[in-house]
Amino acid sequence: MFAFCLPHPWCYFSTIIPQVGDFLPRGLARACAYLYKNKGMEFVYVVPRKTLLGDQEIHGLLPLAPAELEERFLAPAREEGFFIERSWVETHPEFKQPIPYVAVMHGEELFCLTRLQTQGEKRLHGKRSIGVGGHINPCDHPENGGELFTNACHRELHEELLLPDVPLPLTPLGILNDDRTDVGSVHLGLVFRLDASEFEVAVRETDAMVGEFEPLDSLTSLASGPESPFETWSSLLLASGALKGSATSVS
């Protein structure tokens, strides 16, 4: 079940878009695109914290086999999740925003990104990242095919990287959580590994970041140092050692 929610009265919504019933759920992406373009309102997918974590306190990566990830997190997230205005939910840790977070690997090398000063979020300037991903948006809704989380993975990968237009071999690794920061408290990473051994990878947004494959062991050592240049999630994922494992990929 997917729902659409606004932290505003429905009467306000109906004054912006005539015949709102025509948009939901069939035209959900179109409605949200209208609001983003004309009202600066971005909508992201959220799930109640209790649904995903219950009373668990998880810090770092929780490794999960694909079937366990599906049963414990993805299926409940589909059932209980909905889209809501991002600016509102960023300050409400009773909700978690699931974030697909994909590590791109070629053998024992890992594609590492460095955010430039021109990148949008100032807190990420100069930071290094081994994960490609972002918020789940209404355009990822499976009304036009696919699956919500896989759709979001593929969209984010193609937005940030130059990749072939083929099904991508994604391996689920688990979930990543960090409630020790304000940003981390409202997000939950859905971690995947992409096997890029059969194709080339390059940065698409060259004005915002640079990237190249580097040895996994070297990046792991760098992340464990006293002045790690990595984003928090990247440091936690490298420290977990999960990228050396193997599992069955899904497309």
PDB file of C-alpha atoms in Angstrom:
ATOM      1  CA  MET A   1       0.000   0.000   0.000  1.00  0.00           C
ATOM      2  CA  PHE A   2       1.291   3.450  -0.911  1.00  0.00           C
ATOM      3  CA  ALA A   3      -0.127   6.651   0.498  1.00  0.00           C
ATOM      4  CA  PHE A   4       0.368  10.309  -0.235  1.00  0.00           C
ATOM      5  CA  CYS A   5       0.524  12.697   2.689  1.00  0.00           C
ATOM      6  CA  LEU A   6       0.963  16.430   3.087  1.00  0.00           C
ATOM      7  CA  PRO A   7       1.687  18.404   6.253  1.00  0.00           C
ATOM      8  CA  HIS A   8      -0.829  20.943   4.933  1.00  0.00           C
ATOM      9  CA  PRO A   9      -4.629  20.973   4.760  1.00  0.00           C
ATOM     10  CA  TRP A  10      -6.090  19.198   1.743  1.00  0.00           C
ATOM     11  CA  CYS A  11      -7.957  22.395   0.911  1.00  0.00           C
ATOM     12  CA  TYR A  12      -4.593  24.096   0.306  1.00  0.00           C
ATOM     13  CA  PHE A  13      -3.516  21.248  -1.957  1.00  0.00           C
ATOM     14  CA  SER A  14      -6.756  21.419  -3.958  1.00  0.00           C
ATOM     15  CA  THR A  15      -6.312  25.143  -4.596  1.00  0.00           C
ATOM     16  CA  ILE A  16      -2.951  24.427  -6.217  1.00  0.00           C
ATOM     17  CA  ILE A  17      -4.014  21.511  -8.424  1.00  0.00           C
ATOM     18  CA  PRO A  18      -7.564  21.346  -9.824  1.00  0.00           C
ATOM     19  CA  GLN A  19      -9.379  18.000  -9.683  1.00  0.00           C
ATOM     20  CA  VAL A  20      -6.885  16.500  -7.257  1.00  0.00           C
ATOM     21  CA  GLY A  21      -8.649  13.146  -7.413  1.00  0.00           C
ATOM     22  CA  ASP A  22      -7.399  12.688 -10.959  1.00  0.00           C
ATOM     23  CA  PHE A  23      -3.820  12.762  -9.724  1.00  0.00           C
ATOM     24  CA  LEU A  24      -3.876  10.143  -6.989  1.00  0.00           C
ATOM     25  CA  PRO A  25      -2.413   7.636  -7.276  1.00  0.00           C
ATOM     26  CA  ARG A  26      -2.256   7.489 -11.089  1.00  0.00           C
ATOM     27  CA  GLY A  27      -0.738  10.934 -11.503  1.00  0.00           C
ATOM     28  CA  LEU A  28       1.236  11.051  -8.256  1.00  0.00           C
ATOM     29  CA  ALA A  29       4.579  11.833  -9.879  1.00  0.00           C
ATOM     30  CA  ARG A  30       3.003  14.489 -12.091  1.00  0.00           C
ATOM     31  CA  ALA A  31       1.301  16.166  -9.138  1.00  0.00           C
ATOM     32  CA  CYS A  32       4.499  16.273  -7.091  1.00  0.00           C
ATOM     33  CA  ALA A  33       6.493  17.530 -10.058  1.00  0.00           C
ATOM     34  CA  TYR A  34       4.013  20.387 -10.356  1.00  0.00           C
ATOM     35  CA  LEU A  35       4.403  21.285  -6.688  1.00  0.00           C
ATOM     36  CA  TYR A  36       8.197  21.096  -6.874  1.00  0.00           C
ATOM     37  CA  LYS A  37       8.355  23.313  -9.951  1.00  0.00           C
ATOM     38  CA  ASN A  38       5.770  25.879  -8.884  1.00  0.00           C
ATOM     39  CA  LYS A  39       5.898  25.813  -5.089  1.00  0.00           C
ATOM     40  CA  GLY A  40       9.414  24.550  -4.318  1.00  0.00           C
ATOM     41  CA  MET A  41       7.961  21.548  -2.486  1.00  0.00           C
ATOM     42  CA  GLU A  42       9.957  18.312  -2.735  1.00  0.00           C
ATOM     43  CA  PHE A  43       8.333  15.044  -1.668  1.00  0.00           C
ATOM     44  CA  VAL A  44      10.222  12.048  -0.327  1.00  0.00           C
ATOM     45  CA  TYR A  45       9.285   8.564   0.817  1.00  0.00           C
ATOM     46  CA  VAL A  46       9.140   8.011   4.574  1.00  0.00           C
ATOM     47  CA  VAL A  47       8.322   5.159   6.925  1.00  0.00           C
ATOM     48  CA  PRO A  48       7.482   5.374  10.646  1.00  0.00           C
ATOM     49  CA  ARG A  49      10.598   4.651  12.683  1.00  0.00           C
ATOM     50  CA  LYS A  50       8.746   2.049  14.738  1.00  0.00           C
ATOM     51  CA  THR A  51       7.858   0.119  11.587  1.00  0.00           C
ATOM     52  CA  LEU A  52      11.488  -0.214  10.543  1.00  0.00           C
ATOM     53  CA  LEU A  53      13.421  -0.347  13.796  1.00  0.00           C
ATOM     54  CA  GLY A  54      10.958  -1.035  16.586  1.00  0.00           C
ATOM     55  CA  ASP A  55      12.961  -0.648  19.788  1.00  0.00           C
ATOM     56  CA  GLN A  56      16.259  -1.689  18.185  1.00  0.00           C
ATOM     57  CA  GLU A  57      19.272   0.573  18.507  1.00  0.00           C
ATOM     58  CA  ILE A  58      21.371   0.000  15.401  1.00  0.00           C
ATOM     59  CA  HIS A  59      24.585   1.874  14.708  1.00  0.00           C
ATOM     60  CA  GLY A  60      26.462   1.158  11.512  1.00  0.00           C
ATOM     61  CA  LEU A  61      25.680  -1.628   9.069  1.00  0.00           C
ATOM     62  CA  LEU A  62      23.283  -4.428   9.941  1.00  0.00           C
ATOM     63  CA  PRO A  63      24.198  -7.159   7.404  1.00  0.00           C
ATOM     64  CA  LEU A  64      21.164  -8.968   6.035  1.00  0.00           C
ATOM     65  CA  ALA A  65      20.636 -11.678   3.440  1.00  0.00           C
ATOM     66  CA  PRO A  66      18.304 -10.615   0.607  1.00  0.00           C
ATOM     67  CA  ALA A  67      15.328 -12.607   1.934  1.00  0.00           C
ATOM     68  CA  GLU A  68      15.788 -11.245   5.453  1.00  0.00           C
ATOM     69  CA  LEU A  69      16.125  -7.668   4.199  1.00  0.00           C
ATOM     70  CA  GLU A  70      12.900  -8.087   2.243  1.00  0.00           C
ATOM     71  CA  GLU A  71      10.952  -9.599   5.149  1.00  0.00           C
ATOM     72  CA  ARG A  72      12.190  -7.357   7.952  1.00  0.00           C
ATOM     73  CA  PHE A  73      12.493  -3.998   6.210  1.00  0.00           C
ATOM     74  CA  LEU A  74      11.477  -3.675   2.557  1.00  0.00           C
ATOM     75  CA  ALA A  75       8.050  -5.324   2.754  1.00  0.00           C
ATOM     76  CA  PRO A  76       6.996  -3.354   5.884  1.00  0.00           C
ATOM     77  CA  ALA A  77       8.361  -0.164   4.309  1.00  0.00           C
ATOM     78  CA  ARG A  78       6.199  -0.660   1.231  1.00  0.00           C
ATOM     79  CA  GLU A  79       3.149  -1.361   3.384  1.00  0.00           C
ATOM     80  CA  GLU A  80       3.510   1.533   5.831  1.00  0.00           C
ATOM     81  CA  GLY A  81       5.434   4.141   3.823  1.00  0.00           C
ATOM     82  CA  PHE A  82       4.154   7.276   2.115  1.00  0.00           C
ATOM     83  CA  PHE A  83       5.377  10.450   0.422  1.00  0.00           C
ATOM     84  CA  ILE A  84       5.553  13.686   2.382  1.00  0.00           C
ATOM     85  CA  GLU A  85       7.121  17.112   2.057  1.00  0.00           C
ATOM     86  CA  ARG A  86      10.872  16.837   2.654  1.00  0.00           C
ATOM     87  CA  SER A  87      11.356  20.115   4.535  1.00  0.00           C
ATOM     88  CA  TRP A  88       8.829  19.012   7.154  1.00  0.00           C
ATOM     89  CA  VAL A  89      10.096  15.475   7.719  1.00  0.00           C
ATOM     90  CA  GLU A  90      13.757  16.518   8.017  1.00  0.00           C
ATOM     91  CA  THR A  91      13.004  17.647  11.579  1.00  0.00           C
ATOM     92  CA  HIS A  92      10.802  14.707  12.604  1.00  0.00           C
ATOM     93  CA  PRO A  93      12.902  11.695  13.662  1.00  0.00           C
ATOM     94  CA  GLU A  94       9.767   9.659  14.351  1.00  0.00           C
ATOM     95  CA  PHE A  95       9.981   8.990  10.609  1.00  0.00           C
ATOM     96  CA  LYS A  96      12.852   7.475   8.670  1.00  0.00           C
ATOM     97  CA  GLN A  97      13.620   8.377   5.066  1.00  0.00           C
ATOM     98  CA  PRO A  98      14.914   5.210   3.339  1.00  0.00           C
ATOM     99  CA  ILE A  99      17.928   6.063   1.176  1.00  0.00           C
ATOM    100  CA  PRO A 100      19.231   3.595  -1.432  1.00  0.00           C
ATOM    101  CA  TYR A 101      23.019   3.612  -0.981  1.00  0.00           C
ATOM    102  CA  VAL A 102      24.974   1.751  -3.662  1.00  0.00           C
ATOM    103  CA  ALA A 103      28.681   0.855  -3.543  1.00  0.00           C
ATOM    104  CA  VAL A 104      30.015   0.401  -7.094  1.00  0.00           C
ATOM    105  CA  MET A 105      32.766  -2.221  -7.323  1.00  0.00           C
ATOM    106  CA  HIS A 106      35.093  -3.663  -9.943  1.00  0.00           C
ATOM    107  CA  GLY A 107      36.803  -6.681  -8.420  1.00  0.00           C
ATOM    108  CA  GLU A 108      38.617  -5.448  -5.313  1.00  0.00           C
ATOM    109  CA  GLU A 109      38.343  -1.801  -6.354  1.00  0.00           C
ATOM    110  CA  LEU A 110      35.646   0.593  -5.217  1.00  0.00           C
ATOM    111  CA  PHE A 111      34.372   3.669  -7.057  1.00  0.00           C
ATOM    112  CA  CYS A 112      35.048   6.636  -4.784  1.00  0.00           C
ATOM    113  CA  LEU A 113      33.479  10.067  -5.242  1.00  0.00           C
ATOM    114  CA  THR A 114      34.723  13.425  -3.982  1.00  0.00           C
ATOM    115  CA  ARG A 115      32.188  16.232  -3.668  1.00  0.00           C
ATOM    116  CA  LEU A 116      33.313  19.566  -5.131  1.00  0.00           C
ATOM    117  CA  GLN A 117      32.530  23.031  -3.783  1.00  0.00           C
ATOM    118  CA  THR A 118      29.899  23.421  -6.503  1.00  0.00           C
ATOM    119  CA  GLN A 119      27.885  20.517  -5.097  1.00  0.00           C
ATOM    120  CA  GLY A 120      24.531  21.530  -3.632  1.00  0.00           C
ATOM    121  CA  GLU A 121      24.818  20.485   0.033  1.00  0.00           C
ATOM    122  CA  LYS A 122      27.523  22.505   1.794  1.00  0.00           C
ATOM    123  CA  ARG A 123      27.971  19.911   4.534  1.00  0.00           C
ATOM    124  CA  LEU A 124      29.269  17.486   1.864  1.00  0.00           C
ATOM    125  CA  HIS A 125      31.813  19.806   0.238  1.00  0.00           C
ATOM    126  CA  GLY A 126      35.218  18.116   0.027  1.00  0.00           C
ATOM    127  CA  LYS A 127      33.878  14.908   1.524  1.00  0.00           C
ATOM    128  CA  ARG A 128      34.583  11.542  -0.055  1.00  0.00           C
ATOM    129  CA  SER A 129      31.848   8.971  -0.561  1.00  0.00           C
ATOM    130  CA  ILE A 130      31.694   5.330  -1.628  1.00  0.00           C
ATOM    131  CA  GLY A 131      27.901   5.343  -1.888  1.00  0.00           C
ATOM    132  CA  VAL A 132      25.664   6.532  -4.712  1.00  0.00           C
ATOM    133  CA  GLY A 133      22.104   7.237  -3.710  1.00  0.00           C
ATOM    134  CA  GLY A 134      19.492   9.655  -2.519  1.00  0.00           C
ATOM    135  CA  HIS A 135      15.901  10.130  -1.490  1.00  0.00           C
ATOM    136  CA  ILE A 136      13.084   8.063  -2.937  1.00  0.00           C
ATOM    137  CA  ASN A 137      10.805  10.342  -4.957  1.00  0.00           C
ATOM    138  CA  PRO A 138       7.293   9.948  -6.392  1.00  0.00           C
ATOM    139  CA  CYS A 139       8.765   9.239  -9.839  1.00  0.00           C
ATOM    140  CA  ASP A 140      10.061   5.944  -8.382  1.00  0.00           C
ATOM    141  CA  HIS A 141       6.518   4.732  -7.669  1.00  0.00           C
ATOM    142  CA  PRO A 142       5.951   1.330  -9.318  1.00  0.00           C
ATOM    143  CA  GLU A 143       2.693   2.409 -10.990  1.00  0.00           C
ATOM    144  CA  ASN A 144       4.648   2.376 -14.265  1.00  0.00           C
ATOM    145  CA  GLY A 145       6.475  -0.867 -13.542  1.00  0.00           C
ATOM    146  CA  GLY A 146       9.412  -2.072 -11.514  1.00  0.00           C
ATOM    147  CA  GLU A 147       9.750  -2.007  -7.738  1.00  0.00           C
ATOM    148  CA  LEU A 148       9.975   1.111  -5.562  1.00  0.00           C
ATOM    149  CA  PHE A 149      13.433   0.626  -4.046  1.00  0.00           C
ATOM    150  CA  THR A 150      15.016  -0.862  -7.163  1.00  0.00           C
ATOM    151  CA  ASN A 151      13.574   1.964  -9.261  1.00  0.00           C
ATOM    152  CA  ALA A 152      15.129   4.506  -6.899  1.00  0.00           C
ATOM    153  CA  CYS A 153      18.506   2.730  -7.014  1.00  0.00           C
ATOM    154  CA  HIS A 154      18.575   2.719 -10.797  1.00  0.00           C
ATOM    155  CA  ARG A 155      17.466   6.349 -11.078  1.00  0.00           C
ATOM    156  CA  GLU A 156      20.067   7.620  -8.615  1.00  0.00           C
ATOM    157  CA  LEU A 157      22.843   5.595 -10.249  1.00  0.00           C
ATOM    158  CA  HIS A 158      22.007   6.935 -13.702  1.00  0.00           C
ATOM    159  CA  GLU A 159      21.661  10.501 -12.417  1.00  0.00           C
ATOM    160  CA  GLU A 160      25.137  10.540 -10.872  1.00  0.00           C
ATOM    161  CA  LEU A 161      27.060   8.121 -13.091  1.00  0.00           C
ATOM    162  CA  LEU A 162      27.448   7.246 -16.757  1.00  0.00           C
ATOM    163  CA  LEU A 163      26.304   3.627 -16.946  1.00  0.00           C
ATOM    164  CA  PRO A 164      24.953   1.353 -19.682  1.00  0.00           C
ATOM    165  CA  ASP A 165      21.187   1.235 -20.077  1.00  0.00           C
ATOM    166  CA  VAL A 166      20.894  -2.396 -19.000  1.00  0.00           C
ATOM    167  CA  PRO A 167      19.601  -4.169 -15.861  1.00  0.00           C
ATOM    168  CA  LEU A 168      22.193  -3.511 -13.174  1.00  0.00           C
ATOM    169  CA  PRO A 169      23.427  -6.416 -10.995  1.00  0.00           C
ATOM    170  CA  LEU A 170      22.613  -5.142  -7.506  1.00  0.00           C
ATOM    171  CA  THR A 171      23.467  -7.169  -4.407  1.00  0.00           C
ATOM    172  CA  PRO A 172      21.557  -6.257  -1.203  1.00  0.00           C
ATOM    173  CA  LEU A 173      23.891  -5.990   1.797  1.00  0.00           C
ATOM    174  CA  GLY A 174      21.690  -4.725   4.629  1.00  0.00           C
ATOM    175  CA  ILE A 175      20.683  -1.488   6.313  1.00  0.00           C
ATOM    176  CA  LEU A 176      22.827   1.371   7.554  1.00  0.00           C
ATOM    177  CA  ASN A 177      21.791   3.504  10.511  1.00  0.00           C
ATOM    178  CA  ASP A 178      23.351   6.349  12.482  1.00  0.00           C
ATOM    179  CA  ASP A 179      21.175   8.104  15.053  1.00  0.00           C
ATOM    180  CA  ARG A 180      24.086  10.032  16.563  1.00  0.00           C
ATOM    181  CA  THR A 181      23.629  13.036  14.274  1.00  0.00           C
ATOM    182  CA  ASP A 182      20.577  15.103  13.363  1.00  0.00           C
ATOM    183  CA  VAL A 183      20.925  14.147   9.693  1.00  0.00           C
ATOM    184  CA  GLY A 184      21.391  10.463  10.452  1.00  0.00           C
ATOM    185  CA  SER A 185      18.433  10.341  12.820  1.00  0.00           C
ATOM    186  CA  VAL A 186      15.945  10.919  10.004  1.00  0.00           C
ATOM    187  CA  HIS A 187      17.534   8.654   7.371  1.00  0.00           C
ATOM    188  CA  LEU A 188      18.074   4.908   6.941  1.00  0.00           C
ATOM    189  CA  GLY A 189      20.439   3.485   4.341  1.00  0.00           C
ATOM    190  CA  LEU A 190      19.375   0.564   2.151  1.00  0.00           C
ATOM    191  CA  VAL A 191      22.798  -0.716   1.147  1.00  0.00           C
ATOM    192  CA  PHE A 192      23.536  -2.454  -2.145  1.00  0.00           C
ATOM    193  CA  ARG A 193      26.671  -3.421  -4.033  1.00  0.00           C
ATOM    194  CA  LEU A 194      26.813  -2.981  -7.814  1.00  0.00           C
ATOM    195  CA  ASP A 195      29.166  -5.278  -9.720  1.00  0.00           C
ATOM    196  CA  ALA A 196      30.650  -3.093 -12.473  1.00  0.00           C
ATOM    197  CA  SER A 197      33.189  -5.617 -13.742  1.00  0.00           C
ATOM    198  CA  GLU A 198      31.438  -5.908 -17.131  1.00  0.00           C
ATOM    199  CA  PHE A 199      31.138  -2.214 -18.024  1.00  0.00           C
ATOM    200  CA  GLU A 200      32.787   1.195 -17.642  1.00  0.00           C
ATOM    201  CA  VAL A 201      31.783   3.726 -15.001  1.00  0.00           C
ATOM    202  CA  ALA A 202      32.289   7.493 -15.040  1.00  0.00           C
ATOM    203  CA  VAL A 203      30.902  10.516 -13.210  1.00  0.00           C
ATOM    204  CA  ARG A 204      27.992  12.197 -14.965  1.00  0.00           C
ATOM    205  CA  GLU A 205      27.858  15.340 -12.810  1.00  0.00           C
ATOM    206  CA  THR A 206      31.462  16.402 -13.449  1.00  0.00           C
ATOM    207  CA  ASP A 207      30.700  19.931 -12.264  1.00  0.00           C
ATOM    208  CA  ALA A 208      29.716  18.609  -8.826  1.00  0.00           C
ATOM    209  CA  MET A 209      32.038  15.666  -8.173  1.00  0.00           C
ATOM    210  CA  VAL A 210      34.983  13.618  -9.363  1.00  0.00           C
ATOM    211  CA  GLY A 211      35.353   9.867  -9.065  1.00  0.00           C
ATOM    212  CA  GLU A 212      37.530   6.885  -9.850  1.00  0.00           C
ATOM    213  CA  PHE A 213      38.096   3.271  -8.835  1.00  0.00           C
ATOM    214  CA  GLU A 214      40.502   2.817  -5.924  1.00  0.00           C
ATOM    215  CA  PRO A 215      41.664  -0.282  -4.006  1.00  0.00           C
ATOM    216  CA  LEU A 216      39.152  -1.273  -1.331  1.00  0.00           C
ATOM    217  CA  ASP A 217      41.892  -2.000   1.205  1.00  0.00           C
ATOM    218  CA  SER A 218      43.405   1.471   0.749  1.00  0.00           C
ATOM    219  CA  LEU A 219      40.053   3.181   1.228  1.00  0.00           C
ATOM    220  CA  THR A 220      39.310   1.074   4.305  1.00  0.00           C
ATOM    221  CA  SER A 221      42.637   2.064   5.867  1.00  0.00           C
ATOM    222  CA  LEU A 222      42.043   5.722   5.035  1.00  0.00           C
ATOM    223  CA  ALA A 223      38.580   5.647   6.607  1.00  0.00           C
ATOM    224  CA  SER A 224      39.946   4.185   9.846  1.00  0.00           C
ATOM    225  CA  GLY A 225      42.429   7.021  10.320  1.00  0.00           C
ATOM    226  CA  PRO A 226      42.034   9.849  12.838  1.00  0.00           C
ATOM    227  CA  GLU A 227      41.065  12.364  10.142  1.00  0.00           C
ATOM    228  CA  SER A 228      38.830  10.346   7.853  1.00  0.00           C
ATOM    229  CA  PRO A 229      37.805  12.333   4.751  1.00  0.00           C
ATOM    230  CA  PHE A 230      34.693  10.227   4.250  1.00  0.00           C
ATOM    231  CA  GLU A 231      31.044  10.925   4.882  1.00  0.00           C
ATOM    232  CA  THR A 232      29.749   9.168   7.986  1.00  0.00           C
ATOM    233  CA  TRP A 233      27.863   6.439   6.146  1.00  0.00           C
ATOM    234  CA  SER A 234      30.880   5.688   3.948  1.00  0.00           C
ATOM    235  CA  SER A 235      33.117   5.354   7.005  1.00  0.00           C
ATOM    236  CA  LEU A 236      30.620   3.019   8.680  1.00  0.00           C
ATOM    237  CA  LEU A 237      30.228   0.858   5.574  1.00  0.00           C
ATOM    238  CA  LEU A 238      33.987   0.558   5.047  1.00  0.00           C
ATOM    239  CA  ALA A 239      34.487  -0.321   8.715  1.00  0.00           C
ATOM    240  CA  SER A 240      31.902  -3.117   8.474  1.00  0.00           C
ATOM    241  CA  GLY A 241      33.976  -5.176   6.037  1.00  0.00           C
ATOM    242  CA  ALA A 242      30.780  -6.138   4.193  1.00  0.00           C
ATOM    243  CA  LEU A 243      32.098  -5.090   0.788  1.00  0.00           C
ATOM    244  CA  LYS A 244      34.430  -8.087   0.769  1.00  0.00           C
ATOM    245  CA  GLY A 245      31.511 -10.495   0.947  1.00  0.00           C
ATOM    246  CA  SER A 246      29.383 -11.988  -1.791  1.00  0.00           C
ATOM    247  CA  ALA A 247      25.687 -12.586  -2.371  1.00  0.00           C
ATOM    248  CA  THR A 248      23.200 -13.179  -5.129  1.00  0.00           C
ATOM    249  CA  SER A 249      22.489 -10.052  -7.141  1.00  0.00           C
ATOM    250  CA  VAL A 250      19.048  -8.794  -8.130  1.00  0.00           C
ATOM    251  CA  SER A 251      18.044  -6.548 -11.011  1.00  0.00           C
TER     252      SER A 251
END
